[in-house]
GROMACS .gro file of C-alpha atoms in nm:
model
  445
    1UNK     CA    1   0.000   0.000   0.000
    2UNK     CA    2   0.286   0.237   0.082
    3UNK     CA    3   0.439   0.176  -0.259
    4UNK     CA    4   0.107   0.240  -0.431
    5UNK     CA    5   0.072   0.570  -0.244
    6UNK     CA    6   0.423   0.673  -0.350
    7UNK     CA    7   0.344   0.579  -0.709
    8UNK     CA    8   0.030   0.795  -0.706
    9UNK     CA    9   0.220   1.088  -0.555
   10UNK     CA   10   0.494   1.063  -0.816
   11UNK     CA   11   0.236   1.056  -1.098
   12UNK     CA   12   0.068   1.362  -0.949
   13UNK     CA   13   0.406   1.533  -0.907
   14UNK     CA   14   0.477   1.477  -1.276
   15UNK     CA   15   0.161   1.655  -1.391
   16UNK     CA   16   0.201   1.931  -1.133
   17UNK     CA   17   0.571   1.988  -1.189
   18UNK     CA   18   0.601   1.927  -1.563
   19UNK     CA   19   0.556   2.294  -1.665
   20UNK     CA   20   0.826   2.411  -1.424
   21UNK     CA   21   1.077   2.138  -1.515
   22UNK     CA   22   1.016   2.141  -1.891
   23UNK     CA   23   1.018   2.520  -1.903
   24UNK     CA   24   1.337   2.569  -1.704
   25UNK     CA   25   1.509   2.297  -1.906
   26UNK     CA   26   1.441   2.517  -2.211
   27UNK     CA   27   1.555   2.830  -2.027
   28UNK     CA   28   1.882   2.654  -1.943
   29UNK     CA   29   1.911   2.536  -2.304
   30UNK     CA   30   1.869   2.892  -2.435
   31UNK     CA   31   2.132   3.032  -2.202
   32UNK     CA   32   2.389   2.758  -2.272
   33UNK     CA   33   2.324   2.643  -2.630
   34UNK     CA   34   2.057   2.855  -2.792
   35UNK     CA   35   1.786   2.692  -3.001
   36UNK     CA   36   1.795   2.683  -3.379
   37UNK     CA   37   1.806   3.036  -3.519
   38UNK     CA   38   1.826   3.187  -3.169
   39UNK     CA   39   2.189   3.180  -3.050
   40UNK     CA   40   2.280   3.131  -2.685
   41UNK     CA   41   2.267   3.447  -2.475
   42UNK     CA   42   2.341   3.505  -2.105
   43UNK     CA   43   2.068   3.593  -1.860
   44UNK     CA   44   1.939   3.951  -1.891
   45UNK     CA   45   2.029   3.985  -2.259
   46UNK     CA   46   1.829   3.917  -2.574
   47UNK     CA   47   1.893   3.639  -2.822
   48UNK     CA   48   1.764   3.741  -3.164
   49UNK     CA   49   1.671   3.504  -3.444
   50UNK     CA   50   1.767   3.671  -3.770
   51UNK     CA   51   1.563   3.442  -3.994
   52UNK     CA   52   1.216   3.291  -3.976
   53UNK     CA   53   1.208   2.953  -3.802
   54UNK     CA   54   1.261   2.633  -3.998
   55UNK     CA   55   1.310   2.259  -3.931
   56UNK     CA   56   1.648   2.323  -3.765
   57UNK     CA   57   1.469   2.509  -3.486
   58UNK     CA   58   1.382   2.209  -3.274
   59UNK     CA   59   1.145   2.379  -3.033
   60UNK     CA   60   0.793   2.256  -2.969
   61UNK     CA   61   0.529   2.420  -3.195
   62UNK     CA   62   0.757   2.711  -3.291
   63UNK     CA   63   0.592   2.959  -3.529
   64UNK     CA   64   0.702   3.052  -3.881
   65UNK     CA   65   0.524   3.389  -3.885
   66UNK     CA   66   0.754   3.605  -3.681
   67UNK     CA   67   1.117   3.654  -3.589
   68UNK     CA   68   1.183   3.561  -3.228
   69UNK     CA   69   1.367   3.771  -2.972
   70UNK     CA   70   1.417   3.571  -2.653
   71UNK     CA   71   1.531   3.710  -2.322
   72UNK     CA   72   1.590   3.486  -2.021
   73UNK     CA   73   1.566   3.720  -1.723
   74UNK     CA   74   1.719   3.658  -1.379
   75UNK     CA   75   1.621   3.925  -1.128
   76UNK     CA   76   1.849   3.789  -0.858
   77UNK     CA   77   2.062   4.085  -0.980
   78UNK     CA   78   1.783   4.329  -0.888
   79UNK     CA   79   1.574   4.538  -1.130
   80UNK     CA   80   1.641   4.526  -1.504
   81UNK     CA   81   1.541   4.806  -1.744
   82UNK     CA   82   1.366   4.711  -2.069
   83UNK     CA   83   1.354   4.950  -2.364
   84UNK     CA   84   1.137   4.893  -2.672
   85UNK     CA   85   1.158   5.101  -2.993
   86UNK     CA   86   0.886   5.265  -3.198
   87UNK     CA   87   0.770   5.003  -3.451
   88UNK     CA   88   0.551   5.248  -3.647
   89UNK     CA   89   0.246   5.024  -3.628
   90UNK     CA   90   0.420   4.693  -3.702
   91UNK     CA   91   0.282   4.400  -3.504
   92UNK     CA   92   0.506   4.274  -3.226
   93UNK     CA   93   0.458   4.127  -2.883
   94UNK     CA   94   0.684   4.071  -2.584
   95UNK     CA   95   0.520   3.797  -2.378
   96UNK     CA   96   0.634   3.750  -2.017
   97UNK     CA   97   0.630   3.391  -1.887
   98UNK     CA   98   0.725   3.302  -1.529
   99UNK     CA   99   0.902   2.985  -1.419
  100UNK     CA  100   0.570   2.798  -1.387
  101UNK     CA  101   0.468   2.913  -1.739
  102UNK     CA  102   0.214   3.176  -1.628
  103UNK     CA  103   0.172   3.451  -1.890
  104UNK     CA  104   0.181   3.747  -1.652
  105UNK     CA  105   0.248   4.052  -1.874
  106UNK     CA  106   0.244   4.169  -2.236
  107UNK     CA  107   0.415   4.458  -2.411
  108UNK     CA  108   0.343   4.532  -2.777
  109UNK     CA  109   0.093   4.617  -3.049
  110UNK     CA  110  -0.223   4.504  -2.865
  111UNK     CA  111  -0.117   4.566  -2.506
  112UNK     CA  112   0.081   4.891  -2.502
  113UNK     CA  113   0.082   5.019  -2.861
  114UNK     CA  114   0.381   5.054  -3.090
  115UNK     CA  115   0.544   5.375  -2.962
  116UNK     CA  116   0.883   5.356  -2.790
  117UNK     CA  117   0.860   5.265  -2.421
  118UNK     CA  118   1.057   5.196  -2.104
  119UNK     CA  119   0.976   4.936  -1.842
  120UNK     CA  120   1.139   4.833  -1.514
  121UNK     CA  121   1.138   4.458  -1.445
  122UNK     CA  122   1.148   4.392  -1.071
  123UNK     CA  123   1.164   4.078  -0.854
  124UNK     CA  124   0.886   3.962  -0.619
  125UNK     CA  125   0.844   4.191  -0.320
  126UNK     CA  126   1.049   4.480  -0.464
  127UNK     CA  127   0.965   4.816  -0.303
  128UNK     CA  128   1.210   5.057  -0.466
  129UNK     CA  129   1.153   5.365  -0.681
  130UNK     CA  130   1.134   5.328  -1.058
  131UNK     CA  131   1.302   5.582  -1.288
  132UNK     CA  132   1.066   5.850  -1.415
  133UNK     CA  133   0.880   5.742  -1.727
  134UNK     CA  134   0.923   5.368  -1.663
  135UNK     CA  135   0.633   5.127  -1.616
  136UNK     CA  136   0.702   4.869  -1.344
  137UNK     CA  137   0.646   4.499  -1.422
  138UNK     CA  138   0.669   4.277  -1.113
  139UNK     CA  139   0.784   3.919  -1.180
  140UNK     CA  140   0.614   3.630  -0.991
  141UNK     CA  141   0.945   3.437  -0.993
  142UNK     CA  142   1.298   3.574  -1.006
  143UNK     CA  143   1.366   3.382  -1.329
  144UNK     CA  144   1.125   3.430  -1.619
  145UNK     CA  145   1.127   3.446  -1.998
  146UNK     CA  146   1.049   3.726  -2.240
  147UNK     CA  147   0.922   3.572  -2.562
  148UNK     CA  148   0.936   3.836  -2.834
  149UNK     CA  149   0.777   3.798  -3.176
  150UNK     CA  150   0.814   4.045  -3.465
  151UNK     CA  151   0.591   4.030  -3.772
  152UNK     CA  152   0.808   3.974  -4.079
  153UNK     CA  153   0.683   3.970  -4.437
  154UNK     CA  154   0.979   3.776  -4.577
  155UNK     CA  155   1.346   3.815  -4.663
  156UNK     CA  156   1.309   4.169  -4.796
  157UNK     CA  157   1.164   4.274  -4.461
  158UNK     CA  158   1.447   4.130  -4.252
  159UNK     CA  159   1.670   4.443  -4.227
  160UNK     CA  160   1.385   4.649  -4.078
  161UNK     CA  161   1.305   4.380  -3.822
  162UNK     CA  162   1.674   4.338  -3.735
  163UNK     CA  163   1.699   4.710  -3.655
  164UNK     CA  164   1.396   4.686  -3.425
  165UNK     CA  165   1.542   4.381  -3.252
  166UNK     CA  166   1.874   4.557  -3.195
  167UNK     CA  167   1.696   4.857  -3.043
  168UNK     CA  168   1.518   4.633  -2.788
  169UNK     CA  169   1.743   4.612  -2.482
  170UNK     CA  170   1.771   4.473  -2.130
  171UNK     CA  171   1.996   4.664  -1.887
  172UNK     CA  172   2.045   4.560  -1.521
  173UNK     CA  173   2.049   4.865  -1.294
  174UNK     CA  174   2.343   4.709  -1.108
  175UNK     CA  175   2.585   4.621  -1.391
  176UNK     CA  176   2.824   4.444  -1.154
  177UNK     CA  177   2.572   4.193  -1.014
  178UNK     CA  178   2.601   3.834  -1.134
  179UNK     CA  179   2.284   3.630  -1.197
  180UNK     CA  180   2.235   3.331  -0.967
  181UNK     CA  181   2.089   3.124  -1.251
  182UNK     CA  182   1.923   2.786  -1.199
  183UNK     CA  183   2.023   2.545  -0.922
  184UNK     CA  184   2.178   2.244  -1.092
  185UNK     CA  185   2.095   1.885  -0.993
  186UNK     CA  186   2.352   1.658  -0.832
  187UNK     CA  187   2.496   1.445  -1.117
  188UNK     CA  188   2.477   1.141  -0.889
  189UNK     CA  189   2.096   1.147  -0.891
  190UNK     CA  190   1.935   0.836  -1.041
  191UNK     CA  191   1.863   0.929  -1.404
  192UNK     CA  192   1.507   0.794  -1.375
  193UNK     CA  193   1.441   1.028  -1.081
  194UNK     CA  194   1.607   1.339  -1.228
  195UNK     CA  195   1.265   1.492  -1.290
  196UNK     CA  196   1.186   1.481  -0.917
  197UNK     CA  197   1.524   1.630  -0.830
  198UNK     CA  198   1.469   1.922  -1.068
  199UNK     CA  199   1.120   1.974  -0.930
  200UNK     CA  200   1.260   1.969  -0.576
  201UNK     CA  201   1.534   2.224  -0.648
  202UNK     CA  202   1.340   2.453  -0.876
  203UNK     CA  203   1.014   2.464  -0.681
  204UNK     CA  204   1.215   2.578  -0.379
  205UNK     CA  205   1.411   2.839  -0.576
  206UNK     CA  206   1.101   2.962  -0.763
  207UNK     CA  207   0.800   2.903  -0.538
  208UNK     CA  208   0.461   2.839  -0.696
  209UNK     CA  209   0.158   3.063  -0.654
  210UNK     CA  210   0.022   3.055  -0.296
  211UNK     CA  211  -0.289   2.871  -0.416
  212UNK     CA  212  -0.066   2.572  -0.502
  213UNK     CA  213   0.089   2.548  -0.154
  214UNK     CA  214  -0.140   2.257  -0.068
  215UNK     CA  215  -0.024   2.059  -0.371
  216UNK     CA  216   0.338   2.132  -0.288
  217UNK     CA  217   0.287   2.010   0.069
  218UNK     CA  218   0.115   1.691  -0.051
  219UNK     CA  219   0.445   1.590  -0.215
  220UNK     CA  220   0.640   1.593   0.112
  221UNK     CA  221   0.641   1.209   0.134
  222UNK     CA  222   0.844   1.185  -0.189
  223UNK     CA  223   1.104   1.443  -0.083
  224UNK     CA  224   1.004   1.754  -0.282
  225UNK     CA  225   1.036   1.973   0.030
  226UNK     CA  226   1.375   1.841   0.140
  227UNK     CA  227   1.647   2.105   0.156
  228UNK     CA  228   2.017   2.042   0.111
  229UNK     CA  229   2.132   1.706  -0.024
  230UNK     CA  230   1.916   1.514  -0.266
  231UNK     CA  231   1.692   1.233  -0.139
  232UNK     CA  232   1.733   1.065  -0.479
  233UNK     CA  233   2.102   0.979  -0.443
  234UNK     CA  234   2.133   0.634  -0.289
  235UNK     CA  235   1.969   0.563   0.044
  236UNK     CA  236   1.622   0.483  -0.091
  237UNK     CA  237   1.530   0.114  -0.096
  238UNK     CA  238   1.465  -0.058  -0.426
  239UNK     CA  239   1.090  -0.082  -0.367
  240UNK     CA  240   1.057   0.296  -0.306
  241UNK     CA  241   1.272   0.379  -0.607
  242UNK     CA  242   1.068   0.154  -0.835
  243UNK     CA  243   0.742   0.303  -0.704
  244UNK     CA  244   0.867   0.653  -0.790
  245UNK     CA  245   0.982   0.540  -1.133
  246UNK     CA  246   0.647   0.376  -1.202
  247UNK     CA  247   0.465   0.688  -1.087
  248UNK     CA  248   0.665   0.912  -1.319
  249UNK     CA  249   0.596   0.677  -1.610
  250UNK     CA  250   0.226   0.689  -1.526
  251UNK     CA  251   0.237   1.068  -1.507
  252UNK     CA  252   0.396   1.086  -1.851
  253UNK     CA  253   0.124   0.859  -1.992
  254UNK     CA  254  -0.148   1.066  -1.826
  255UNK     CA  255   0.001   1.382  -1.977
  256UNK     CA  256   0.005   1.236  -2.329
  257UNK     CA  257  -0.359   1.138  -2.284
  258UNK     CA  258  -0.448   1.489  -2.167
  259UNK     CA  259  -0.266   1.639  -2.461
  260UNK     CA  260  -0.463   1.449  -2.724
  261UNK     CA  261  -0.794   1.401  -2.538
  262UNK     CA  262  -0.806   1.710  -2.318
  263UNK     CA  263  -1.094   1.932  -2.211
  264UNK     CA  264  -1.076   2.172  -2.504
  265UNK     CA  265  -1.390   2.155  -2.719
  266UNK     CA  266  -1.360   1.999  -3.063
  267UNK     CA  267  -1.542   2.117  -3.374
  268UNK     CA  268  -1.493   1.948  -3.712
  269UNK     CA  269  -1.185   1.773  -3.571
  270UNK     CA  270  -1.024   2.100  -3.461
  271UNK     CA  271  -0.934   2.128  -3.094
  272UNK     CA  272  -1.029   2.481  -2.991
  273UNK     CA  273  -0.746   2.545  -2.749
  274UNK     CA  274  -0.857   2.903  -2.694
  275UNK     CA  275  -0.836   2.852  -2.319
  276UNK     CA  276  -0.536   2.620  -2.295
  277UNK     CA  277  -0.322   2.896  -2.141
  278UNK     CA  278  -0.582   3.026  -1.894
  279UNK     CA  279  -0.426   2.865  -1.586
  280UNK     CA  280  -0.276   3.190  -1.451
  281UNK     CA  281  -0.517   3.310  -1.182
  282UNK     CA  282  -0.282   3.523  -0.975
  283UNK     CA  283  -0.046   3.751  -1.165
  284UNK     CA  284  -0.169   4.031  -1.391
  285UNK     CA  285   0.082   4.295  -1.486
  286UNK     CA  286   0.067   4.533  -1.785
  287UNK     CA  287  -0.114   4.387  -2.086
  288UNK     CA  288  -0.236   4.068  -1.911
  289UNK     CA  289  -0.615   4.058  -1.884
  290UNK     CA  290  -0.766   3.985  -1.541
  291UNK     CA  291  -1.084   3.858  -1.703
  292UNK     CA  292  -1.298   3.560  -1.593
  293UNK     CA  293  -1.333   3.457  -1.960
  294UNK     CA  294  -0.964   3.366  -1.955
  295UNK     CA  295  -0.941   3.177  -1.625
  296UNK     CA  296  -0.974   2.803  -1.560
  297UNK     CA  297  -1.185   2.782  -1.246
  298UNK     CA  298  -1.160   2.405  -1.184
  299UNK     CA  299  -0.842   2.355  -0.975
  300UNK     CA  300  -0.774   1.999  -1.095
  301UNK     CA  301  -0.834   2.087  -1.459
  302UNK     CA  302  -0.604   2.388  -1.425
  303UNK     CA  303  -0.308   2.166  -1.332
  304UNK     CA  304  -0.376   1.921  -1.618
  305UNK     CA  305  -0.424   2.196  -1.876
  306UNK     CA  306  -0.107   2.372  -1.763
  307UNK     CA  307   0.099   2.057  -1.814
  308UNK     CA  308  -0.060   1.982  -2.152
  309UNK     CA  309  -0.006   2.342  -2.269
  310UNK     CA  310   0.361   2.324  -2.176
  311UNK     CA  311   0.421   1.999  -2.364
  312UNK     CA  312   0.209   2.084  -2.667
  313UNK     CA  313   0.285   2.455  -2.701
  314UNK     CA  314   0.537   2.591  -2.451
  315UNK     CA  315   0.530   2.974  -2.432
  316UNK     CA  316   0.200   2.993  -2.616
  317UNK     CA  317  -0.004   3.311  -2.585
  318UNK     CA  318  -0.340   3.374  -2.430
  319UNK     CA  319  -0.612   3.368  -2.695
  320UNK     CA  320  -0.674   3.741  -2.666
  321UNK     CA  321  -0.320   3.792  -2.803
  322UNK     CA  322  -0.305   3.499  -3.044
  323UNK     CA  323  -0.565   3.223  -3.073
  324UNK     CA  324  -0.452   2.871  -3.159
  325UNK     CA  325  -0.658   2.578  -3.283
  326UNK     CA  326  -0.515   2.248  -3.401
  327UNK     CA  327  -0.620   1.915  -3.540
  328UNK     CA  328  -0.491   1.561  -3.570
  329UNK     CA  329  -0.793   1.430  -3.764
  330UNK     CA  330  -0.965   1.437  -4.101
  331UNK     CA  331  -1.342   1.455  -4.155
  332UNK     CA  332  -1.375   1.084  -4.078
  333UNK     CA  333  -1.195   1.115  -3.746
  334UNK     CA  334  -0.885   0.944  -3.882
  335UNK     CA  335  -0.529   1.056  -3.805
  336UNK     CA  336  -0.382   1.294  -4.062
  337UNK     CA  337  -0.090   1.138  -4.248
  338UNK     CA  338   0.130   1.224  -4.543
  339UNK     CA  339   0.020   0.903  -4.711
  340UNK     CA  340  -0.296   1.093  -4.811
  341UNK     CA  341  -0.375   1.429  -4.971
  342UNK     CA  342  -0.627   1.665  -4.810
  343UNK     CA  343  -0.796   1.999  -4.864
  344UNK     CA  344  -0.904   2.264  -4.615
  345UNK     CA  345  -1.149   2.533  -4.730
  346UNK     CA  346  -1.156   2.850  -4.520
  347UNK     CA  347  -1.488   3.022  -4.592
  348UNK     CA  348  -1.450   3.289  -4.478
  349UNK     CA  349  -1.088   3.329  -4.378
  350UNK     CA  350  -1.036   3.418  -4.009
  351UNK     CA  351  -1.126   3.764  -3.875
  352UNK     CA  352  -0.812   3.908  -3.714
  353UNK     CA  353  -0.667   4.241  -3.609
  354UNK     CA  354  -0.320   4.139  -3.724
  355UNK     CA  355  -0.280   3.825  -3.943
  356UNK     CA  356  -0.337   3.448  -3.951
  357UNK     CA  357  -0.149   3.135  -4.062
  358UNK     CA  358  -0.165   2.754  -4.069
  359UNK     CA  359   0.163   2.584  -3.978
  360UNK     CA  360   0.257   2.220  -4.030
  361UNK     CA  361   0.411   2.013  -3.747
  362UNK     CA  362   0.542   1.659  -3.721
  363UNK     CA  363   0.419   1.411  -3.462
  364UNK     CA  364   0.521   1.341  -3.189
  365UNK     CA  365   0.780   1.620  -3.159
  366UNK     CA  366   0.567   1.907  -3.299
  367UNK     CA  367   0.860   2.042  -3.504
  368UNK     CA  368   0.847   2.218  -3.840
  369UNK     CA  369   0.868   1.985  -4.139
  370UNK     CA  370   1.139   2.003  -4.408
  371UNK     CA  371   0.999   2.016  -4.762
  372UNK     CA  372   1.118   2.090  -5.117
  373UNK     CA  373   0.966   2.441  -5.138
  374UNK     CA  374   1.072   2.553  -4.788
  375UNK     CA  375   0.713   2.638  -4.698
  376UNK     CA  376   0.632   2.564  -4.335
  377UNK     CA  377   0.313   2.768  -4.307
  378UNK     CA  378   0.051   2.929  -4.527
  379UNK     CA  379  -0.164   3.231  -4.448
  380UNK     CA  380  -0.296   3.570  -4.549
  381UNK     CA  381   0.060   3.702  -4.603
  382UNK     CA  382   0.179   3.411  -4.820
  383UNK     CA  383   0.276   3.545  -5.165
  384UNK     CA  384   0.109   3.388  -5.467
  385UNK     CA  385  -0.185   3.216  -5.298
  386UNK     CA  386  -0.500   3.197  -5.510
  387UNK     CA  387  -0.844   3.262  -5.360
  388UNK     CA  388  -1.165   3.100  -5.483
  389UNK     CA  389  -1.409   3.309  -5.686
  390UNK     CA  390  -1.626   3.363  -5.375
  391UNK     CA  391  -1.332   3.485  -5.165
  392UNK     CA  392  -1.278   3.159  -4.976
  393UNK     CA  393  -0.935   2.994  -4.968
  394UNK     CA  394  -0.883   2.625  -5.047
  395UNK     CA  395  -0.555   2.487  -4.912
  396UNK     CA  396  -0.409   2.157  -5.034
  397UNK     CA  397  -0.225   1.956  -4.769
  398UNK     CA  398  -0.007   1.657  -4.848
  399UNK     CA  399   0.342   1.512  -4.876
  400UNK     CA  400   0.343   1.504  -5.257
  401UNK     CA  401   0.335   1.830  -5.454
  402UNK     CA  402   0.005   1.875  -5.641
  403UNK     CA  403   0.017   1.896  -6.020
  404UNK     CA  404  -0.269   2.148  -6.055
  405UNK     CA  405  -0.122   2.503  -6.059
  406UNK     CA  406  -0.381   2.652  -5.821
  407UNK     CA  407  -0.347   2.363  -5.577
  408UNK     CA  408   0.031   2.395  -5.590
  409UNK     CA  409   0.009   2.770  -5.520
  410UNK     CA  410  -0.197   2.687  -5.211
  411UNK     CA  411   0.004   2.379  -5.106
  412UNK     CA  412   0.101   2.325  -4.743
  413UNK     CA  413   0.361   2.045  -4.750
  414UNK     CA  414   0.324   1.763  -4.496
  415UNK     CA  415   0.566   1.496  -4.373
  416UNK     CA  416   0.546   1.141  -4.499
  417UNK     CA  417   0.414   1.030  -4.161
  418UNK     CA  418   0.157   1.163  -3.917
  419UNK     CA  419   0.117   1.537  -3.867
  420UNK     CA  420  -0.071   1.811  -3.682
  421UNK     CA  421  -0.146   2.152  -3.837
  422UNK     CA  422  -0.202   2.457  -3.614
  423UNK     CA  423  -0.411   2.760  -3.714
  424UNK     CA  424  -0.288   3.081  -3.549
  425UNK     CA  425  -0.495   3.399  -3.542
  426UNK     CA  426  -0.305   3.703  -3.415
  427UNK     CA  427  -0.529   3.952  -3.235
  428UNK     CA  428  -0.838   3.744  -3.313
  429UNK     CA  429  -1.178   3.901  -3.369
  430UNK     CA  430  -1.466   3.846  -3.128
  431UNK     CA  431  -1.617   3.579  -3.357
  432UNK     CA  432  -1.303   3.371  -3.299
  433UNK     CA  433  -1.304   3.423  -2.922
  434UNK     CA  434  -1.675   3.347  -2.879
  435UNK     CA  435  -1.638   3.046  -3.114
  436UNK     CA  436  -1.902   3.158  -3.362
  437UNK     CA  437  -1.633   3.145  -3.629
  438UNK     CA  438  -1.615   2.781  -3.740
  439UNK     CA  439  -1.333   2.617  -3.936
  440UNK     CA  440  -1.432   2.332  -4.167
  441UNK     CA  441  -1.294   1.980  -4.130
  442UNK     CA  442  -0.987   1.881  -4.327
  443UNK     CA  443  -1.111   1.647  -4.600
  444UNK     CA  444  -0.931   1.359  -4.765
  445UNK     CA  445  -0.923   1.378  -5.146
   0.00000   0.00000   0.00000
């Protein structure tokens, strides 16, 4: 019975802690290695991608619409000044994501406009005086990410976007302070229990929201609260260790199930994940909407959705900034695969304040897919697309290039195997948010 209890706790710990562990693994990866087109950059500096993302950018559900500017921020150094340039109306967004993946602030086109601006990023509990003209943004955790996206119309537009990226800066007020960074696990920890060790270290360094204190305390029996040396290095008997391993495996299975069969409504095979990122109930700084429409009230569902959102779309936006819907299925409920050819008719095309796109991703990694025409997404900014006579848009989806000229102009290449397209709508209209806008099923031809 004791082993069964430990197994259940470890499975619960996996779902609860997955966003923190998965997220901070990516933060560490950015700081040390960079990811794809974004080179490595130290804490409190920006890493700028100079090209639109492609298959080399192995990051879950990365977009192909914008150039990324990523800043991993560590406020153990104290406040950090952020400056943004005047973009003259160009769409951009700086999304602020804390260690637990809460979207807690937004700066950019929708949230603060496109004029130049200055912001002061401060750690939890800070009580100092901000410089005149600066807007204070209080971080829930000392380490957080700024996920910047700049609309880019193609190669000819790159120099303008590069200049805007270079004018976006992070400047610690104390230039001599050194960031503490992430606590690193003991290399002697059992590899199968490394997840629990990271959760132990990082949940202590970056405490969760007060509402999750009860969950944190429920994990005491498996060592999450232990300070100092790791409880996962030797010492534990074989039965306990196997129970924890089994629990983590079960948690991973439960997360995969939640990701593909979650609570998001489904219409015509499309999962309407308009509320997948609504698990932040506590932290609302500039640009983040404290609105009941964008809050998951069910406490158990909130934890599951948070984990699924991290695995399926880490650093995704709230729907009021960018709405995402995705599908795995055709009109018969069968898995989409490159062995077939499909069409998707958008009638009408999405109502948006900025722009929209459909991007192709492989399964199970959710990476962009290499193809002979280097087209990873298709949308209202794609050159050469051909609309139907009634204004609708028919998109051909498949692994093999279509022979018909119109179909080829509107071709979204797919991998040979299974795939998942994602429709993104930047600054979606009310019809998207209230779900009166309906996207047709993808049909097999």
